[in-house]
Short mmCIF file of C-alpha atoms in Angstrom, two decimals:
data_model
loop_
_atom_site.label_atom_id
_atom_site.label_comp_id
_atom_site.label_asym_id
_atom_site.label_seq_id
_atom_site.Cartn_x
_atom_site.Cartn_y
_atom_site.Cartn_z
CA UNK A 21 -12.87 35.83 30.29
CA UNK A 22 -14.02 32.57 28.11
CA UNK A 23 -11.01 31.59 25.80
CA UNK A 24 -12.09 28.86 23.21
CA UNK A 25 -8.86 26.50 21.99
CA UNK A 26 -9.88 24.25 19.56
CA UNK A 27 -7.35 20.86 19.20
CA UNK A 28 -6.78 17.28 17.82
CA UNK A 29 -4.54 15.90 19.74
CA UNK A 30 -2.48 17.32 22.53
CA UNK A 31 0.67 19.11 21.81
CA UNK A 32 3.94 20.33 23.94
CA UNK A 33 2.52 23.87 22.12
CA UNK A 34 -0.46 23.67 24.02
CA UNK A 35 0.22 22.05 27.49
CA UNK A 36 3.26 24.04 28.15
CA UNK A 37 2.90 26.99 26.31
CA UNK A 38 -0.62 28.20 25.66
CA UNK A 39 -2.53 26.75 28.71
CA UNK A 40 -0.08 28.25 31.30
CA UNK A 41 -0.18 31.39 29.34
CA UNK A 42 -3.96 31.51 29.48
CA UNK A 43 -3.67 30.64 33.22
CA UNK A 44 -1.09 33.81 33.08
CA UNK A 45 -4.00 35.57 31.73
CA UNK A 46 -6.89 34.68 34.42
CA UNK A 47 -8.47 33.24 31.23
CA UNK A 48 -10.91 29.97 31.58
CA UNK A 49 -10.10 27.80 29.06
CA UNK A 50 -12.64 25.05 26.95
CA UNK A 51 -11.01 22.64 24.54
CA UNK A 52 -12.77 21.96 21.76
CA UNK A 53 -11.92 18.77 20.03
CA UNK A 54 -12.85 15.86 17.71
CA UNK A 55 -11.16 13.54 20.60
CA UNK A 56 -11.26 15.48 24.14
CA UNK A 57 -10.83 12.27 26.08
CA UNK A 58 -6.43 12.89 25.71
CA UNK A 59 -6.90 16.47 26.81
CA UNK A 60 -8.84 15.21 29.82
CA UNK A 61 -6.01 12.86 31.01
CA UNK A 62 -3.52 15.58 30.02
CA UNK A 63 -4.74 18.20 31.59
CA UNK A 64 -6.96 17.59 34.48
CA UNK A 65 -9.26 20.12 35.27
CA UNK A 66 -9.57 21.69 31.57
CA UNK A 67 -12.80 21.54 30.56
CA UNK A 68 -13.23 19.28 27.40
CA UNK A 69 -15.89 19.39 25.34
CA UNK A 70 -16.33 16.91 22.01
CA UNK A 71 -16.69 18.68 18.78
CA UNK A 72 -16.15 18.24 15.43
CA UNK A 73 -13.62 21.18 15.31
CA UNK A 74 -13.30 20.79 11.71
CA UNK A 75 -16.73 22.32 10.72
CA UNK A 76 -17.51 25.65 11.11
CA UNK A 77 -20.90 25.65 12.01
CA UNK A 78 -20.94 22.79 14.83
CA UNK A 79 -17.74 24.60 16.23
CA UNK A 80 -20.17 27.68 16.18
CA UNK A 81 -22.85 25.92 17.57
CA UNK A 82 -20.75 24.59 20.43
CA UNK A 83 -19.26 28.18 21.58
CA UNK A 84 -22.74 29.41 21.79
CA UNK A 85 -23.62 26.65 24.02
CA UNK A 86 -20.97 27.77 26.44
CA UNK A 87 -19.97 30.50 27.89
CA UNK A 88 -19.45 34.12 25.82
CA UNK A 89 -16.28 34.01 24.54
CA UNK A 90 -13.54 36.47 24.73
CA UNK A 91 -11.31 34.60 22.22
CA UNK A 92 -10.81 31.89 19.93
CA UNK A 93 -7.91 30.51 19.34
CA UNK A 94 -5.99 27.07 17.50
CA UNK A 95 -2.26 26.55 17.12
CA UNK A 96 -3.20 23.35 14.28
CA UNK A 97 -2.73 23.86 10.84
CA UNK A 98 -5.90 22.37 10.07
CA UNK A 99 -8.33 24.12 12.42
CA UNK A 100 -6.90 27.60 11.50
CA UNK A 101 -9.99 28.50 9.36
CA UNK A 102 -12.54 27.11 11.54
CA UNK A 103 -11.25 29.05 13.99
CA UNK A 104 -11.07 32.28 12.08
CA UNK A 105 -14.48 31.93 11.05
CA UNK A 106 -15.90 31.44 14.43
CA UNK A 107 -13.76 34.52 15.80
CA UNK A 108 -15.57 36.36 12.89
CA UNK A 109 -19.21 35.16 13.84
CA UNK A 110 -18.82 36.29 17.13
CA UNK A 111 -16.84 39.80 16.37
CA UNK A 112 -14.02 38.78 18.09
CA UNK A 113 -10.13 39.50 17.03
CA UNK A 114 -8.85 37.07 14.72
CA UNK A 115 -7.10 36.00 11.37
CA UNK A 116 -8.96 36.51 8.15
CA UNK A 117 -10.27 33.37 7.13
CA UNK A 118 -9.74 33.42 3.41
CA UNK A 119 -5.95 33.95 4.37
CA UNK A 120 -5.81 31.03 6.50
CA UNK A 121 -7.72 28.79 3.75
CA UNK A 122 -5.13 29.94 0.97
CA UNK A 123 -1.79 28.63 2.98
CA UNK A 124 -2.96 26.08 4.27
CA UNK A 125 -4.25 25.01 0.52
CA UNK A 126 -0.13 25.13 -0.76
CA UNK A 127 -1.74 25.08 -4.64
CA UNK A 128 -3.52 28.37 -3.62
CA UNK A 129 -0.67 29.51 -1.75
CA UNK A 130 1.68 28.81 -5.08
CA UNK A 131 -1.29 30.45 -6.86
CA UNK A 132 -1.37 33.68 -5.08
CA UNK A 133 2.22 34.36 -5.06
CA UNK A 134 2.00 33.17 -8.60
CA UNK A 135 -0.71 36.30 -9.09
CA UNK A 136 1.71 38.39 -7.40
CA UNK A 137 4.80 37.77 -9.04
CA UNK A 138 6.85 36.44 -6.21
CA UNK A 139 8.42 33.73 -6.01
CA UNK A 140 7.28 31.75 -8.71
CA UNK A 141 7.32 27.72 -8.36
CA UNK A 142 5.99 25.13 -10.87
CA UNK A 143 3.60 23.57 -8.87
CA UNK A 144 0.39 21.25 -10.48
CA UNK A 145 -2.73 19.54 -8.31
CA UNK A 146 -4.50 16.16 -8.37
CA UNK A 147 -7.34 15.62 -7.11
CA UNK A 148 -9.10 12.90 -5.14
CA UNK A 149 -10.82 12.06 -7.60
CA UNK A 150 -8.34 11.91 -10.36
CA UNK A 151 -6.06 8.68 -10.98
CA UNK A 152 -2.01 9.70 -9.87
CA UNK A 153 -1.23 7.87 -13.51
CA UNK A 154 -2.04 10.95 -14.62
CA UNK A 155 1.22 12.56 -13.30
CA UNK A 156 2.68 11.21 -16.01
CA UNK A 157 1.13 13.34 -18.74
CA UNK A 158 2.69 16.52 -16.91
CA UNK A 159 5.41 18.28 -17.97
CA UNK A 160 7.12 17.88 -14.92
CA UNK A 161 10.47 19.36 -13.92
CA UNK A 162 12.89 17.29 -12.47
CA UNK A 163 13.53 16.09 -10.08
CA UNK A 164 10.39 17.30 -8.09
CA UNK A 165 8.21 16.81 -4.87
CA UNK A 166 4.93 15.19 -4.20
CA UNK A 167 3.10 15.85 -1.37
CA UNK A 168 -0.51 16.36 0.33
CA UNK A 169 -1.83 19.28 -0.77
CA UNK A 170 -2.87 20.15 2.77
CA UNK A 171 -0.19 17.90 4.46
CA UNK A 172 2.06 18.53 7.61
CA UNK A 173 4.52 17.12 9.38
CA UNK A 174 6.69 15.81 6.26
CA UNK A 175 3.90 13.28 6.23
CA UNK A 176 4.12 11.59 2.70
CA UNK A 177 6.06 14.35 0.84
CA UNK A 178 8.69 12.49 -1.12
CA UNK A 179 11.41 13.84 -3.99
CA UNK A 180 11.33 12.26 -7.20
CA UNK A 181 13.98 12.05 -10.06
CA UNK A 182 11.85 10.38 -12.64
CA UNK A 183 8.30 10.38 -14.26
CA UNK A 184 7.96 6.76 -13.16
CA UNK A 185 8.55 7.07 -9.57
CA UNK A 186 5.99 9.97 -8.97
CA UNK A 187 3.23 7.94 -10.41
CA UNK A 188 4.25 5.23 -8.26
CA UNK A 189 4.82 7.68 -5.09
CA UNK A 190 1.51 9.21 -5.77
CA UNK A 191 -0.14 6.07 -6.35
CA UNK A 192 1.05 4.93 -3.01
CA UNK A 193 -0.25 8.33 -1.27
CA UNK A 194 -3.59 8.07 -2.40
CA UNK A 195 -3.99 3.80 -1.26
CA UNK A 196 -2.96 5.17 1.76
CA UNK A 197 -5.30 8.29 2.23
CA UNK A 198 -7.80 8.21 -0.67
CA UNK A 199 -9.32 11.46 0.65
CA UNK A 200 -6.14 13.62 0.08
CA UNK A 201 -5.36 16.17 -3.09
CA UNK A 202 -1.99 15.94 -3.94
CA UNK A 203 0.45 18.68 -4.68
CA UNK A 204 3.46 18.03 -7.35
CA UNK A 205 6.24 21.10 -7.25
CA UNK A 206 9.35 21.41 -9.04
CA UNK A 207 12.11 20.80 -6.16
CA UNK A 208 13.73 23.72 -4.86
CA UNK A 209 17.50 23.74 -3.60
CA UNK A 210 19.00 25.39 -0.80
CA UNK A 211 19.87 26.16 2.77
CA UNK A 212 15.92 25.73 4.64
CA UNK A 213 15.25 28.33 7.12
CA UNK A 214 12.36 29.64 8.81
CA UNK A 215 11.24 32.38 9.34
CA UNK A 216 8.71 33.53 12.87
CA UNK A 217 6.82 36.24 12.75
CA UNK A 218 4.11 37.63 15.77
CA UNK A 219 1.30 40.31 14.44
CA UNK A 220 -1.90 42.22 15.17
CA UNK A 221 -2.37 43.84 11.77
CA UNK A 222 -1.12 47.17 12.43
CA UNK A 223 2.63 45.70 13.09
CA UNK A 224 4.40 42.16 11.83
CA UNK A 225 7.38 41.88 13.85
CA UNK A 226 10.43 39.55 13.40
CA UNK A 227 10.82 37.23 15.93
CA UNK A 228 14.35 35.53 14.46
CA UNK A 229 14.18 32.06 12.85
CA UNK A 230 16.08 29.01 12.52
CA UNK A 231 18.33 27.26 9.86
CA UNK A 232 17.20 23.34 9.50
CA UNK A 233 19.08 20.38 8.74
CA UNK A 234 16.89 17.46 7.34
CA UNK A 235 17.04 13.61 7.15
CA UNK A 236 18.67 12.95 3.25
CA UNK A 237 15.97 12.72 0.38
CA UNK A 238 13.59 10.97 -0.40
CA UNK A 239 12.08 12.09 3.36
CA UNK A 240 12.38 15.63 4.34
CA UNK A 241 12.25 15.01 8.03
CA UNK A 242 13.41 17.82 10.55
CA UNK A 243 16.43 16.84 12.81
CA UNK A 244 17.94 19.85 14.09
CA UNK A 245 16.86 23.55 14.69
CA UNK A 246 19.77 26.21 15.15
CA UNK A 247 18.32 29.95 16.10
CA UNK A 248 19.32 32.71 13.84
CA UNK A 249 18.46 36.04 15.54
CA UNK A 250 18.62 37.83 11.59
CA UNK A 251 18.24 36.44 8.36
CA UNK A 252 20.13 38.62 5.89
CA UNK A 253 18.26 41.82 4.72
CA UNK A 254 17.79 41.24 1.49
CA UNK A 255 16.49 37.42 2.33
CA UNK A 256 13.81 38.89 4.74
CA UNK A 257 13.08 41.84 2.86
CA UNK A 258 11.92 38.69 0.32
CA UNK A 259 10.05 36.45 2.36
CA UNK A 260 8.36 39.72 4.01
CA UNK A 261 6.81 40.34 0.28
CA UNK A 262 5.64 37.12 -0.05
CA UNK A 263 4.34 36.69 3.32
CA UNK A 264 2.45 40.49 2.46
CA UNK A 265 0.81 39.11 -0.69
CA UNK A 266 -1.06 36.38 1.11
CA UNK A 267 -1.89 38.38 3.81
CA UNK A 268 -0.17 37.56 6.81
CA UNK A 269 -0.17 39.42 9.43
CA UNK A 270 -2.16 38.58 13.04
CA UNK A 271 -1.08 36.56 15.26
CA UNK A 272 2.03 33.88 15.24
CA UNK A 273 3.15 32.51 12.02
CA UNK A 274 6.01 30.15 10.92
CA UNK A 275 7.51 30.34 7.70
CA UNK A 276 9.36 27.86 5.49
CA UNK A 277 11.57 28.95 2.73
CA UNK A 278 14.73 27.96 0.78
CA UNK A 279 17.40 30.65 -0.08
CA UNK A 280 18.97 30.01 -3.49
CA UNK A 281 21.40 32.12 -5.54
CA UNK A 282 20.05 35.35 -3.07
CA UNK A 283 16.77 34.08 -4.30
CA UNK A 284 14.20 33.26 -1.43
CA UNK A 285 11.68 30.72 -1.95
CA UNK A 286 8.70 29.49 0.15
CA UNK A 287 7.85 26.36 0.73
CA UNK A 288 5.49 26.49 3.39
CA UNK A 289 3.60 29.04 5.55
CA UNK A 290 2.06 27.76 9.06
CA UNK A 291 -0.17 30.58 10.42
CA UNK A 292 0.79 29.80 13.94
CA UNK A 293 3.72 28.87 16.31
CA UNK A 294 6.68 26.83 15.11
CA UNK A 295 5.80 23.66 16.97
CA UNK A 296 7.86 20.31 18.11
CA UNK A 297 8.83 22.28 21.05
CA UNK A 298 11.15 24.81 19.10
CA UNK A 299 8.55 27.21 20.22
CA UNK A 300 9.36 26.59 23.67
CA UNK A 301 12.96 27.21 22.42
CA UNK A 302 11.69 30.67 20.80
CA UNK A 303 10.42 31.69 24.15
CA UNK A 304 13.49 31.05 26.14
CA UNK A 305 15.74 32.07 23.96
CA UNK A 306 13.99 35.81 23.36
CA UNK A 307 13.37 35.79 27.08
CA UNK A 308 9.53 37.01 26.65
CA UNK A 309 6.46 34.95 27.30
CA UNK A 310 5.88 34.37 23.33
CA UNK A 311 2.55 32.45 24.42
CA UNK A 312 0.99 35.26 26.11
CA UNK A 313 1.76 37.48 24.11
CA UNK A 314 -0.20 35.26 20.98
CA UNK A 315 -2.86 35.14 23.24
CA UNK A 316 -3.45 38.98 23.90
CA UNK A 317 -3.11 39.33 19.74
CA UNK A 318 -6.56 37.36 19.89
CA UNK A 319 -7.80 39.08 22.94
CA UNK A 320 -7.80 42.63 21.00
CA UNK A 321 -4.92 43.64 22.68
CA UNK A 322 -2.29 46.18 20.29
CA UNK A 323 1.42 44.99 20.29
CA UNK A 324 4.25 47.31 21.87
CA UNK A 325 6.53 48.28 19.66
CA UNK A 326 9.56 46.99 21.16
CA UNK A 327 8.49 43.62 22.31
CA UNK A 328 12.06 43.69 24.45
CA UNK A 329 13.61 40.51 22.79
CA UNK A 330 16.84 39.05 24.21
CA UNK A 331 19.86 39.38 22.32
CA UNK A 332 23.23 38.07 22.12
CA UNK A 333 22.07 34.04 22.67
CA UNK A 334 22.08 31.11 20.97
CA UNK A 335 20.01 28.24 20.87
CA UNK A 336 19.50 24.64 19.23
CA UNK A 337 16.64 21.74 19.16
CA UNK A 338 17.56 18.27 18.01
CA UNK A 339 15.15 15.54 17.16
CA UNK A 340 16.31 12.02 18.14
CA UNK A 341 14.77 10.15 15.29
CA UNK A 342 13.79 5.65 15.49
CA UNK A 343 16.49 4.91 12.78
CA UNK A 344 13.91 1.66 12.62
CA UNK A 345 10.99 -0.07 13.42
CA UNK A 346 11.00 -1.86 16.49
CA UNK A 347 10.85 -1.62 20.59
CA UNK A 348 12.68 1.37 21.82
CA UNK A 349 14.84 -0.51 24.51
CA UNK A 350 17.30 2.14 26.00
CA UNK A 351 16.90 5.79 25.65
CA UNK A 352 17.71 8.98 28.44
CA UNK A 353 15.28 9.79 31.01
CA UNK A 354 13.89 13.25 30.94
CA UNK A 355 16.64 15.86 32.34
CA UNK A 356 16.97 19.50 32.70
CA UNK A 357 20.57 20.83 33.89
CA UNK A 358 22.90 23.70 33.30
CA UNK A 359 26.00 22.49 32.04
CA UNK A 360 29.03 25.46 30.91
CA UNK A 361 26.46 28.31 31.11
CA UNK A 362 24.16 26.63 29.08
CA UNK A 363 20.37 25.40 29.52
CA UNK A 364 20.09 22.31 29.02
CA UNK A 365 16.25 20.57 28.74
CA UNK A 366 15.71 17.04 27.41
CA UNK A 367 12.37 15.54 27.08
CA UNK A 368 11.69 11.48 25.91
CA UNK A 369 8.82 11.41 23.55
CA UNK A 370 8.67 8.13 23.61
CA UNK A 371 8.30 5.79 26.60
CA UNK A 372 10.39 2.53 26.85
CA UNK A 373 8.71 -0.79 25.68
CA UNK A 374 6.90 1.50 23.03
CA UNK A 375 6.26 -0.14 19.97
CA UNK A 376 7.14 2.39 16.81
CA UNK A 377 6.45 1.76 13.04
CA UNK A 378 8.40 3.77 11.23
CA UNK A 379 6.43 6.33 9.52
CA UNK A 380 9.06 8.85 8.35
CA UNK A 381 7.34 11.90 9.71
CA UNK A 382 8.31 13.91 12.84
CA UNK A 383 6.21 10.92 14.36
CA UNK A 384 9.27 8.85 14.39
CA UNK A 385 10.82 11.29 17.07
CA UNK A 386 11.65 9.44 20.13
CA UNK A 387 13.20 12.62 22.08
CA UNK A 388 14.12 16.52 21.75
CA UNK A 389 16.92 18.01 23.30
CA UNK A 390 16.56 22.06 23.89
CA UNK A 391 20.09 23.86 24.17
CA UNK A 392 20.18 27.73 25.04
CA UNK A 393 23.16 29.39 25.80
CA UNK A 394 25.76 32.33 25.41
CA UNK A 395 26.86 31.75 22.16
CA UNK A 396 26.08 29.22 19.00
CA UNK A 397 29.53 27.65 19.61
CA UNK A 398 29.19 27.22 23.38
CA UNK A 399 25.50 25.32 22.91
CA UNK A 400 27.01 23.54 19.78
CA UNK A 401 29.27 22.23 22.09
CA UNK A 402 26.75 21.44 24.63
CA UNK A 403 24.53 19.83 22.83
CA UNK A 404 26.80 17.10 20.71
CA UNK A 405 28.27 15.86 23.85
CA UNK A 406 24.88 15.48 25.13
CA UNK A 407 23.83 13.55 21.87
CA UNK A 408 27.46 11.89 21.74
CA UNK A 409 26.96 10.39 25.79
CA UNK A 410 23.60 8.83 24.93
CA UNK A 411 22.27 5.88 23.51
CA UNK A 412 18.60 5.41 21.88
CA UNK A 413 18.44 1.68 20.40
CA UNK A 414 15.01 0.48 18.83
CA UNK A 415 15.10 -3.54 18.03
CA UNK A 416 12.26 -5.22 15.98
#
């Protein structure tokens, strides 16, 4: 069976989740991608073939070149519709395009839930075309956020306390990416939390989720991942509404949201797997081949009912972040031990001698450490002496 994965650039998602899961499978895998020349090097033996995964039609054109397909498939925010499309063309399983389109779009996504009555957030759009002074004729609550519209990654989403600065921030966006729409949304407080979720339309289930610590504002970059196996009822019961009205529900999806005053709020839905290699994390830590199990959602196959998740465990991801720009001198070498019951995997991201601009995005990660253990407690510990015994220096 022909499985099509359509990529950018490589990801930890894809080389050491979906590809050995499709291996798992007896699948044959073609990458599809704008740039297949890194997937090459990465995985030898893949076959690569250059498209411009970003259009519907040439990625149609390119599957019907090739082998029939049994599935398509993409774990990037920005492919998601392409590849729903082409799964529709060829009458294969897959997620409904229009629901992909509208959260990956946030303004639709605050515009649906809007419609729905759920969750409502002040939110206003710019487009490409339109000058960011402009932002200052809104009646804009404050502080707020400014972001991409279709943005990822924390990439150039900023919190701003006065009129002033968000026509400056925005200003700044667009000299740097002219193409972009921007998104400004009244700032919403609260514990972050996520929320992951695995379909195939006739069941959602709960995976767990994870609370999130962040870098301090402006930047709203991720640093540390802690599992929660349940979110409070009435929180889920929440985000499981909002996550109904925009149609969610095939597949792997990872959901953002804020929890204020009992109230949940989204701030982000990414119709696929949590990614930075907290999926990796998921799969450990609920002891079932989460990858596979993605895979045979988009191969037609029905979920069981009890997918036989692992209790009882806890688990934790950290992001070492470049506190600069500069060379990164010293830093750990990759390591995976067991240390007071506890699994301990650490991965450098970043190769000594490399070069880093700082770009205040999950870009500036220079290693992840993935803790998985008995207890929250027991990997707590774990993991800060880890962090505590190591040094990562970057000098200009």
């Amino acid at each position: 069976m022909q499985l099509y994965l359509l990529a950018l650039n490589p990801t930890d998602s894809v080389s050491d989740g979906y590809l050995p899961a499709a291996s798992a499978l007896g699948l044959d895998v073609t990458i599809l991608s704008d740039d297949p020349e890194p997937h090459r090097l990465r995985h030898p033996g893949v076959d690569a073939v250059r498209c411009d995964v970003r259009d519907p039609e040439t990625v149609i054109a390119a599957i019907a070149a090739g082998p029939a397909p049994a599935a398509v498939f993409t774990n990037s925010d920005h492919l998601q519709t392409p590849a729903a499309v082409a799964a529709a063309y060829f009458g294969l399983p897959g997620k409904d395009w229009r629901t992909t389109l509208r959260v990956n779009n946030k303004a639709e996504m605050r515009r649906r839930l809007a419609a729905a009555g759920l969750g409502a957030v002040w939110s206003a759009e710019l487009g490409p075309l339109q000058d960011p002074a402009t932002l200052a004729d809104l009646d804009v609550p404050l502080p707020c956020v400014v972001k991409p519209r279709e943005g990822v990654a924390s990439e150039d989403v900023y919190l701003v306390h006065d009129v002033e600065e968000l026509v400056l921030r925005g200003k700044h966006i667009r000299q740097r990416r002219p193409e972009v729409s921007l998104l400004v949304e009244e700032y919403l407080p609260g514990q972050l939390c996520t929320v992951e979720t695995l379909g195939d339309r006739q069941r959602r289930h709960v995976l767990g989720g994870f609370r999130t610590t962040l870098t301090p504002p402006p930047h709203f970059i991720e640093l540390r991942h802690t599992f929660v196996a349940a979110h409070p009822p009435s929180v889920l019961a929440q985000v499981n509404e909002q996550l109904d009205a925009l149609g969610i529900g095939f597949g792997a999806c990872h959901t953002e949201f804020v929890v204020d005053k009992g109230e949940a709020r989204l701030i982000e839905v990414n119709y696929r797997t949590i990614g930075d290699q907290c999926d990796l994390t998921l799969r450990d830590v609920l002891g079932i081949d989460l990858f596979e199990h993605v895979l045979r959602t988009h191969l037609g196959e029905p979920l069981a009912a009890d997918l036989g998740l692992r209790t009882g465990v806890g688990a934790r991801i950290d992001h070492v972040c470049a506190a600069d720009s500069g060379t990164l001198r010293a830093a750990p070498s990759a390591l995976t031990d067991a240390v007071d019951g506890v699994d301990l995997t650490y991965r450098p991201l970043r190769a000594i001698g490399h070069h880093h601009q700082l770009s205040f995005t999950n870009r500036d990660y220079v290693g992840v450490l993935r803790t998985v253990g008995p207890d929250s407690a027991t990997v707590d510990r774990v993991a800060d002496r880890f962090l505590a015994e190591q040094r990562w220096e970057v000098h200009p």
